[in-house]
Amino acid sequence: MNRGAVLHIPMSEYAYGVDEEHVTIRLRCGRGDLLQCVLYFGDRACRQTPVVFTKQEMKVAASDLYFDYYETTLSHPYKRLNYYFELISKTERVLYYGDCFMEGCVDDRSEYYQFPYNHRADLVSPPAWAKDAIIYNIFPDSFATGRGYLSEKPVQKEFAGETVRGKLGGTIKGIAENAAYLKELGFTAIYINPVFAAGEYHKYDLLDYYHIDPCFGTNEEFRDMVRIYHENDMKVIIDGVFNHCGWKFFAFDDVVKNGEKSRYKDWFYRLDFPVIRPENSEDYPGYECFGYERMMPKLNTQNPEVVEYFCGVCQYWLKEYDIDGWRLDVASEINDAFWESFHQAAKEVNPDAILIGEVWETACHWLDGKKFDSTMNYDFRKHCRRFFGDRSIDAFEFDSRVTNMRMRYRAQTVYAQLNLLDSHDVSRFLSLCDNDRKRYKLAVLFQMTFPGIPSVFYGDEMGISGILEEEYRAPMKWKEENEDLFSFYKKAIALRRDYEALRHGKYRTVQAEQGSRLYIYARETDSVTIVIALNADDHVCSLPEMIGSGEIIWQEGLNGLDLAPMGWIVVITDKKRCSTH
């Protein structure tokens, strides 16, 4: 037994309340190391000594390149738990508790692992609708001026004496007038990049947090847009930029004008007085910024006044305009206490509002139920890029990576993660597939059948490509017919919406072999198993017989049990015949 591979962390994704009546316990060990893993759990407040333990067999829930993850979910357990593990390999049997390997039990219950109390307040509970959401991400300047139309003309207007600019003519009205288009595709929600008053076309250099940018429209037009989307059964999520503001934001402007006498000097980080806005973009400013962007001074989100101001912004748009949530920019660079206050403010107004943090790295820290419900899952994109895009990994390693990605979070978090292939910050995934639409379609089908919220960037369904910023933020292709990709997206989205197992079901690897690019996985509920096979190889692959016995929902390139290069098949099959490879 490789004892160095054994890991259990109490009060984490390895031991958590699913709800008030269920607790999930996990243990990690070396891949293929154990023959058996057994959980023993008892009431930590038990009046007997030694504690009376109950035995529960654990099963391998997932495996990655190096580890097996054993898991069990206790139904209606004691509210207060202590527990230990029995680990059995070919060569030894050992108990594991308190991060120690032991030969036997002890009377002192404090030495065992503890789950002190399954508190309702500590449960991680993303909004229930998140599991069913399919999001369309709109970059407002690039999307639409009207129904099926983008002017592609620059716009310049005035706001509070400052010039604000648009680049391609997108508007709030344009978003509203294309609700039917998105409904036809099957989306259930939209996420809109920043819409508040700001200097540049991207609107991340904010002037004001209470007004829609005049290049995009008015507050009333925004209110009307939200109403239209709600009438079409789609939710509206907007972008919140609270790590930094624009350098013409009223508080920073006051600091520039009044220096150390400004009442807002503590709203910002590391100011050198006098505060000067550098004219040369290559100069380093005398104040902390987002990166080194001189036009985006960093806010001091530890300051109670700043916290109060932006929690007010949060509640204003939830209350007055009935938005359904926030995507939160540069979330990982803001202190925890700010996000905890923001979370509380949002949930006070609408407990079902979703909070999605922009976190590019492993996000466990922010997904404890007190900050965010979800994060932008850039790891999903990264792994898809390696398998479908540059094709540098095989099915075995791809499965290992997505398994590791799933097992680092609580189960309820996995189903709320925002799984994206594209965003306004990265090259289009179609370009990363060398504009090979067959490879691209495999990635999109994987996205639509994986646990979590699929997020589609505007124009992906029309084949927008591009490596550079100007290219991947290109004008929406309203005038170009792209029936092939449009129809594919429509069918892939309908597939996800039609089958609950693809939204709520457990995920299980069926086949992922070293040296192969055939990847087969299943989504399962108590009543249905759906198996998906993706052939990302350049040659025909043979499928296991159990797929042939299933009911085909959708396929491309199937001939008997042979699957053509870049082909796929989605089947409903008898789960008893679908064994894990």
PDB file of N, CA and C in Angstrom, residues 378-440:
ATOM      1  N   TYR A 378     -12.268  27.539 -16.111  1.00  0.00           N
ATOM      2  CA  TYR A 378     -11.273  27.578 -17.185  1.00  0.00           C
ATOM      3  C   TYR A 378     -10.485  26.269 -17.281  1.00  0.00           C
ATOM      4  N   ASP A 379     -10.446  25.494 -16.197  1.00  0.00           N
ATOM      5  CA  ASP A 379      -9.796  24.186 -16.284  1.00  0.00           C
ATOM      6  C   ASP A 379     -10.530  23.277 -17.272  1.00  0.00           C
ATOM      7  N   PHE A 380     -11.851  23.389 -17.322  1.00  0.00           N
ATOM      8  CA  PHE A 380     -12.621  22.617 -18.292  1.00  0.00           C
ATOM      9  C   PHE A 380     -12.125  22.923 -19.700  1.00  0.00           C
ATOM     10  N   ARG A 381     -11.988  24.197 -20.000  1.00  0.00           N
ATOM     11  CA  ARG A 381     -11.503  24.611 -21.316  1.00  0.00           C
ATOM     12  C   ARG A 381     -10.084  24.107 -21.566  1.00  0.00           C
ATOM     13  N   LYS A 382      -9.248  24.218 -20.552  1.00  0.00           N
ATOM     14  CA  LYS A 382      -7.841  23.815 -20.688  1.00  0.00           C
ATOM     15  C   LYS A 382      -7.730  22.336 -21.049  1.00  0.00           C
ATOM     16  N   HIS A 383      -8.484  21.488 -20.364  1.00  0.00           N
ATOM     17  CA  HIS A 383      -8.413  20.051 -20.632  1.00  0.00           C
ATOM     18  C   HIS A 383      -8.999  19.719 -22.005  1.00  0.00           C
ATOM     19  N   CYS A 384     -10.090  20.389 -22.366  1.00  0.00           N
ATOM     20  CA  CYS A 384     -10.672  20.178 -23.698  1.00  0.00           C
ATOM     21  C   CYS A 384      -9.706  20.622 -24.791  1.00  0.00           C
ATOM     22  N   ARG A 385      -8.996  21.692 -24.531  1.00  0.00           N
ATOM     23  CA  ARG A 385      -8.014  22.169 -25.519  1.00  0.00           C
ATOM     24  C   ARG A 385      -6.959  21.105 -25.784  1.00  0.00           C
ATOM     25  N   ARG A 386      -6.478  20.470 -24.721  1.00  0.00           N
ATOM     26  CA  ARG A 386      -5.429  19.467 -24.879  1.00  0.00           C
ATOM     27  C   ARG A 386      -5.938  18.219 -25.609  1.00  0.00           C
ATOM     28  N   PHE A 387      -7.196  17.842 -25.410  1.00  0.00           N
ATOM     29  CA  PHE A 387      -7.717  16.617 -26.020  1.00  0.00           C
ATOM     30  C   PHE A 387      -8.301  16.865 -27.404  1.00  0.00           C
ATOM     31  N   PHE A 388      -9.166  17.868 -27.528  1.00  0.00           N
ATOM     32  CA  PHE A 388      -9.830  18.120 -28.803  1.00  0.00           C
ATOM     33  C   PHE A 388      -9.082  19.127 -29.674  1.00  0.00           C
ATOM     34  N   GLY A 389      -8.389  20.067 -29.036  1.00  0.00           N
ATOM     35  CA  GLY A 389      -7.735  21.147 -29.766  1.00  0.00           C
ATOM     36  C   GLY A 389      -6.377  20.750 -30.304  1.00  0.00           C
ATOM     37  N   ASP A 390      -5.354  20.807 -29.441  1.00  0.00           N
ATOM     38  CA  ASP A 390      -4.008  20.484 -29.939  1.00  0.00           C
ATOM     39  C   ASP A 390      -3.710  18.984 -29.905  1.00  0.00           C
ATOM     40  N   ARG A 391      -4.622  18.196 -29.323  1.00  0.00           N
ATOM     41  CA  ARG A 391      -4.570  16.732 -29.375  1.00  0.00           C
ATOM     42  C   ARG A 391      -3.269  16.192 -28.789  1.00  0.00           C
ATOM     43  N   SER A 392      -2.825  16.792 -27.696  1.00  0.00           N
ATOM     44  CA  SER A 392      -1.546  16.417 -27.092  1.00  0.00           C
ATOM     45  C   SER A 392      -1.691  15.352 -26.006  1.00  0.00           C
ATOM     46  N   ILE A 393      -2.922  14.978 -25.644  1.00  0.00           N
ATOM     47  CA  ILE A 393      -3.127  13.946 -24.628  1.00  0.00           C
ATOM     48  C   ILE A 393      -4.092  12.893 -25.167  1.00  0.00           C
ATOM     49  N   ASP A 394      -4.003  11.673 -24.608  1.00  0.00           N
ATOM     50  CA  ASP A 394      -4.906  10.605 -25.024  1.00  0.00           C
ATOM     51  C   ASP A 394      -6.145  10.570 -24.124  1.00  0.00           C
ATOM     52  N   ALA A 395      -7.030   9.622 -24.399  1.00  0.00           N
ATOM     53  CA  ALA A 395      -8.292   9.538 -23.651  1.00  0.00           C
ATOM     54  C   ALA A 395      -8.040   9.252 -22.176  1.00  0.00           C
ATOM     55  N   PHE A 396      -7.029   8.445 -21.890  1.00  0.00           N
ATOM     56  CA  PHE A 396      -6.719   8.094 -20.502  1.00  0.00           C
ATOM     57  C   PHE A 396      -6.337   9.339 -19.697  1.00  0.00           C
ATOM     58  N   GLU A 397      -5.450  10.151 -20.260  1.00  0.00           N
ATOM     59  CA  GLU A 397      -5.019  11.351 -19.533  1.00  0.00           C
ATOM     60  C   GLU A 397      -6.125  12.397 -19.497  1.00  0.00           C
ATOM     61  N   PHE A 398      -6.891  12.513 -20.569  1.00  0.00           N
ATOM     62  CA  PHE A 398      -8.019  13.449 -20.566  1.00  0.00           C
ATOM     63  C   PHE A 398      -8.998  13.088 -19.460  1.00  0.00           C
ATOM     64  N   ASP A 399      -9.341  11.818 -19.364  1.00  0.00           N
ATOM     65  CA  ASP A 399     -10.255  11.387 -18.312  1.00  0.00           C
ATOM     66  C   ASP A 399      -9.660  11.647 -16.933  1.00  0.00           C
ATOM     67  N   SER A 400      -8.365  11.403 -16.784  1.00  0.00           N
ATOM     68  CA  SER A 400      -7.710  11.655 -15.499  1.00  0.00           C
ATOM     69  C   SER A 400      -7.822  13.116 -15.100  1.00  0.00           C
ATOM     70  N   ARG A 401      -7.648  13.996 -16.078  1.00  0.00           N
ATOM     71  CA  ARG A 401      -7.684  15.431 -15.776  1.00  0.00           C
ATOM     72  C   ARG A 401      -9.092  15.903 -15.426  1.00  0.00           C
ATOM     73  N   VAL A 402     -10.095  15.467 -16.171  1.00  0.00           N
ATOM     74  CA  VAL A 402     -11.448  15.921 -15.853  1.00  0.00           C
ATOM     75  C   VAL A 402     -11.941  15.269 -14.566  1.00  0.00           C
ATOM     76  N   THR A 403     -11.429  14.069 -14.254  1.00  0.00           N
ATOM     77  CA  THR A 403     -11.775  13.426 -12.982  1.00  0.00           C
ATOM     78  C   THR A 403     -11.191  14.210 -11.821  1.00  0.00           C
ATOM     79  N   ASN A 404      -9.933  14.558 -11.923  1.00  0.00           N
ATOM     80  CA  ASN A 404      -9.309  15.374 -10.880  1.00  0.00           C
ATOM     81  C   ASN A 404     -10.055  16.681 -10.695  1.00  0.00           C
ATOM     82  N   MET A 405     -10.488  17.264 -11.796  1.00  0.00           N
ATOM     83  CA  MET A 405     -11.245  18.523 -11.751  1.00  0.00           C
ATOM     84  C   MET A 405     -12.567  18.341 -11.011  1.00  0.00           C
ATOM     85  N   ARG A 406     -13.236  17.221 -11.232  1.00  0.00           N
ATOM     86  CA  ARG A 406     -14.514  16.968 -10.556  1.00  0.00           C
ATOM     87  C   ARG A 406     -14.319  16.687  -9.071  1.00  0.00           C
ATOM     88  N   MET A 407     -13.302  15.917  -8.743  1.00  0.00           N
ATOM     89  CA  MET A 407     -13.151  15.452  -7.368  1.00  0.00           C
ATOM     90  C   MET A 407     -12.573  16.506  -6.432  1.00  0.00           C
ATOM     91  N   ARG A 408     -12.146  17.623  -6.963  1.00  0.00           N
ATOM     92  CA  ARG A 408     -11.631  18.671  -6.077  1.00  0.00           C
ATOM     93  C   ARG A 408     -12.747  19.507  -5.457  1.00  0.00           C
ATOM     94  N   TYR A 409     -14.000  19.246  -5.871  1.00  0.00           N
ATOM     95  CA  TYR A 409     -15.136  20.018  -5.369  1.00  0.00           C
ATOM     96  C   TYR A 409     -16.205  19.113  -4.775  1.00  0.00           C
ATOM     97  N   ARG A 410     -17.057  19.688  -3.940  1.00  0.00           N
ATOM     98  CA  ARG A 410     -18.255  18.992  -3.492  1.00  0.00           C
ATOM     99  C   ARG A 410     -19.139  18.713  -4.709  1.00  0.00           C
ATOM    100  N   ALA A 411     -19.921  17.649  -4.640  1.00  0.00           N
ATOM    101  CA  ALA A 411     -20.735  17.258  -5.795  1.00  0.00           C
ATOM    102  C   ALA A 411     -21.666  18.374  -6.227  1.00  0.00           C
ATOM    103  N   GLN A 412     -22.321  19.040  -5.270  1.00  0.00           N
ATOM    104  CA  GLN A 412     -23.289  20.081  -5.642  1.00  0.00           C
ATOM    105  C   GLN A 412     -22.610  21.262  -6.331  1.00  0.00           C
ATOM    106  N   THR A 413     -21.336  21.473  -6.039  1.00  0.00           N
ATOM    107  CA  THR A 413     -20.575  22.533  -6.701  1.00  0.00           C
ATOM    108  C   THR A 413     -20.274  22.168  -8.150  1.00  0.00           C
ATOM    109  N   VAL A 414     -19.938  20.909  -8.390  1.00  0.00           N
ATOM    110  CA  VAL A 414     -19.610  20.462  -9.754  1.00  0.00           C
ATOM    111  C   VAL A 414     -20.760  20.781 -10.711  1.00  0.00           C
ATOM    112  N   TYR A 415     -21.999  20.579 -10.243  1.00  0.00           N
ATOM    113  CA  TYR A 415     -23.160  20.791 -11.113  1.00  0.00           C
ATOM    114  C   TYR A 415     -23.474  22.270 -11.337  1.00  0.00           C
ATOM    115  N   ALA A 416     -22.811  23.147 -10.607  1.00  0.00           N
ATOM    116  CA  ALA A 416     -23.037  24.584 -10.775  1.00  0.00           C
ATOM    117  C   ALA A 416     -21.864  25.301 -11.421  1.00  0.00           C
ATOM    118  N   GLN A 417     -20.765  24.591 -11.690  1.00  0.00           N
ATOM    119  CA  GLN A 417     -19.604  25.224 -12.316  1.00  0.00           C
ATOM    120  C   GLN A 417     -19.935  25.678 -13.738  1.00  0.00           C
ATOM    121  N   LEU A 418     -19.397  26.850 -14.106  1.00  0.00           N
ATOM    122  CA  LEU A 418     -19.634  27.412 -15.432  1.00  0.00           C
ATOM    123  C   LEU A 418     -18.591  26.852 -16.398  1.00  0.00           C
ATOM    124  N   ASN A 419     -18.994  25.877 -17.194  1.00  0.00           N
ATOM    125  CA  ASN A 419     -18.075  25.191 -18.103  1.00  0.00           C
ATOM    126  C   ASN A 419     -18.035  25.905 -19.450  1.00  0.00           C
ATOM    127  N   LEU A 420     -16.910  26.524 -19.753  1.00  0.00           N
ATOM    128  CA  LEU A 420     -16.803  27.323 -20.961  1.00  0.00           C
ATOM    129  C   LEU A 420     -15.706  26.799 -21.877  1.00  0.00           C
ATOM    130  N   LEU A 421     -15.918  26.991 -23.162  1.00  0.00           N
ATOM    131  CA  LEU A 421     -14.871  26.794 -24.161  1.00  0.00           C
ATOM    132  C   LEU A 421     -14.327  28.133 -24.620  1.00  0.00           C
ATOM    133  N   ASP A 422     -15.177  29.171 -24.560  1.00  0.00           N
ATOM    134  CA  ASP A 422     -14.802  30.512 -25.005  1.00  0.00           C
ATOM    135  C   ASP A 422     -15.271  31.558 -24.007  1.00  0.00           C
ATOM    136  N   SER A 423     -14.589  32.702 -24.016  1.00  0.00           N
ATOM    137  CA  SER A 423     -15.027  33.888 -23.278  1.00  0.00           C
ATOM    138  C   SER A 423     -14.403  35.099 -23.964  1.00  0.00           C
ATOM    139  N   HIS A 424     -14.650  36.278 -23.407  1.00  0.00           N
ATOM    140  CA  HIS A 424     -14.112  37.504 -24.010  1.00  0.00           C
ATOM    141  C   HIS A 424     -12.613  37.655 -23.774  1.00  0.00           C
ATOM    142  N   ASP A 425     -12.019  36.744 -22.977  1.00  0.00           N
ATOM    143  CA  ASP A 425     -10.610  36.860 -22.618  1.00  0.00           C
ATOM    144  C   ASP A 425      -9.703  35.857 -23.320  1.00  0.00           C
ATOM    145  N   VAL A 426     -10.267  34.965 -24.133  1.00  0.00           N
ATOM    146  CA  VAL A 426      -9.439  33.895 -24.698  1.00  0.00           C
ATOM    147  C   VAL A 426      -9.730  33.698 -26.185  1.00  0.00           C
ATOM    148  N   SER A 427      -8.782  33.076 -26.859  1.00  0.00           N
ATOM    149  CA  SER A 427      -8.951  32.753 -28.277  1.00  0.00           C
ATOM    150  C   SER A 427     -10.133  31.809 -28.461  1.00  0.00           C
ATOM    151  N   ARG A 428     -10.804  31.942 -29.593  1.00  0.00           N
ATOM    152  CA  ARG A 428     -11.956  31.087 -29.875  1.00  0.00           C
ATOM    153  C   ARG A 428     -11.506  29.628 -29.984  1.00  0.00           C
ATOM    154  N   PHE A 429     -12.317  28.758 -29.404  1.00  0.00           N
ATOM    155  CA  PHE A 429     -11.965  27.340 -29.366  1.00  0.00           C
ATOM    156  C   PHE A 429     -11.936  26.733 -30.771  1.00  0.00           C
ATOM    157  N   LEU A 430     -12.771  27.241 -31.657  1.00  0.00           N
ATOM    158  CA  LEU A 430     -12.749  26.757 -33.038  1.00  0.00           C
ATOM    159  C   LEU A 430     -11.373  26.974 -33.659  1.00  0.00           C
ATOM    160  N   SER A 431     -10.752  28.116 -33.354  1.00  0.00           N
ATOM    161  CA  SER A 431      -9.396  28.382 -33.861  1.00  0.00           C
ATOM    162  C   SER A 431      -8.380  27.442 -33.234  1.00  0.00           C
ATOM    163  N   LEU A 432      -8.586  27.089 -31.971  1.00  0.00           N
ATOM    164  CA  LEU A 432      -7.681  26.151 -31.307  1.00  0.00           C
ATOM    165  C   LEU A 432      -7.821  24.743 -31.872  1.00  0.00           C
ATOM    166  N   CYS A 433      -8.933  24.489 -32.565  1.00  0.00           N
ATOM    167  CA  CYS A 433      -9.128  23.219 -33.276  1.00  0.00           C
ATOM    168  C   CYS A 433      -8.693  23.341 -34.730  1.00  0.00           C
ATOM    169  N   ASP A 434      -7.906  24.387 -35.034  1.00  0.00           N
ATOM    170  CA  ASP A 434      -7.433  24.629 -36.407  1.00  0.00           C
ATOM    171  C   ASP A 434      -8.608  24.772 -37.377  1.00  0.00           C
ATOM    172  N   ASN A 435      -9.713  25.339 -36.865  1.00  0.00           N
ATOM    173  CA  ASN A 435     -10.944  25.534 -37.647  1.00  0.00           C
ATOM    174  C   ASN A 435     -11.524  24.225 -38.185  1.00  0.00           C
ATOM    175  N   ASP A 436     -11.153  23.123 -37.547  1.00  0.00           N
ATOM    176  CA  ASP A 436     -11.724  21.816 -37.880  1.00  0.00           C
ATOM    177  C   ASP A 436     -13.040  21.663 -37.124  1.00  0.00           C
ATOM    178  N   ARG A 437     -14.130  21.782 -37.840  1.00  0.00           N
ATOM    179  CA  ARG A 437     -15.440  21.769 -37.185  1.00  0.00           C
ATOM    180  C   ARG A 437     -15.803  20.409 -36.610  1.00  0.00           C
ATOM    181  N   LYS A 438     -15.232  19.349 -37.140  1.00  0.00           N
ATOM    182  CA  LYS A 438     -15.528  18.023 -36.595  1.00  0.00           C
ATOM    183  C   LYS A 438     -14.961  17.889 -35.189  1.00  0.00           C
ATOM    184  N   ARG A 439     -13.717  18.350 -34.998  1.00  0.00           N
ATOM    185  CA  ARG A 439     -13.128  18.330 -33.655  1.00  0.00           C
ATOM    186  C   ARG A 439     -13.866  19.274 -32.719  1.00  0.00           C
ATOM    187  N   TYR A 440     -14.232  20.412 -33.257  1.00  0.00           N
ATOM    188  CA  TYR A 440     -14.952  21.414 -32.474  1.00  0.00           C
ATOM    189  C   TYR A 440     -16.290  20.858 -31.981  1.00  0.00           C
TER     190      TYR A 440
END
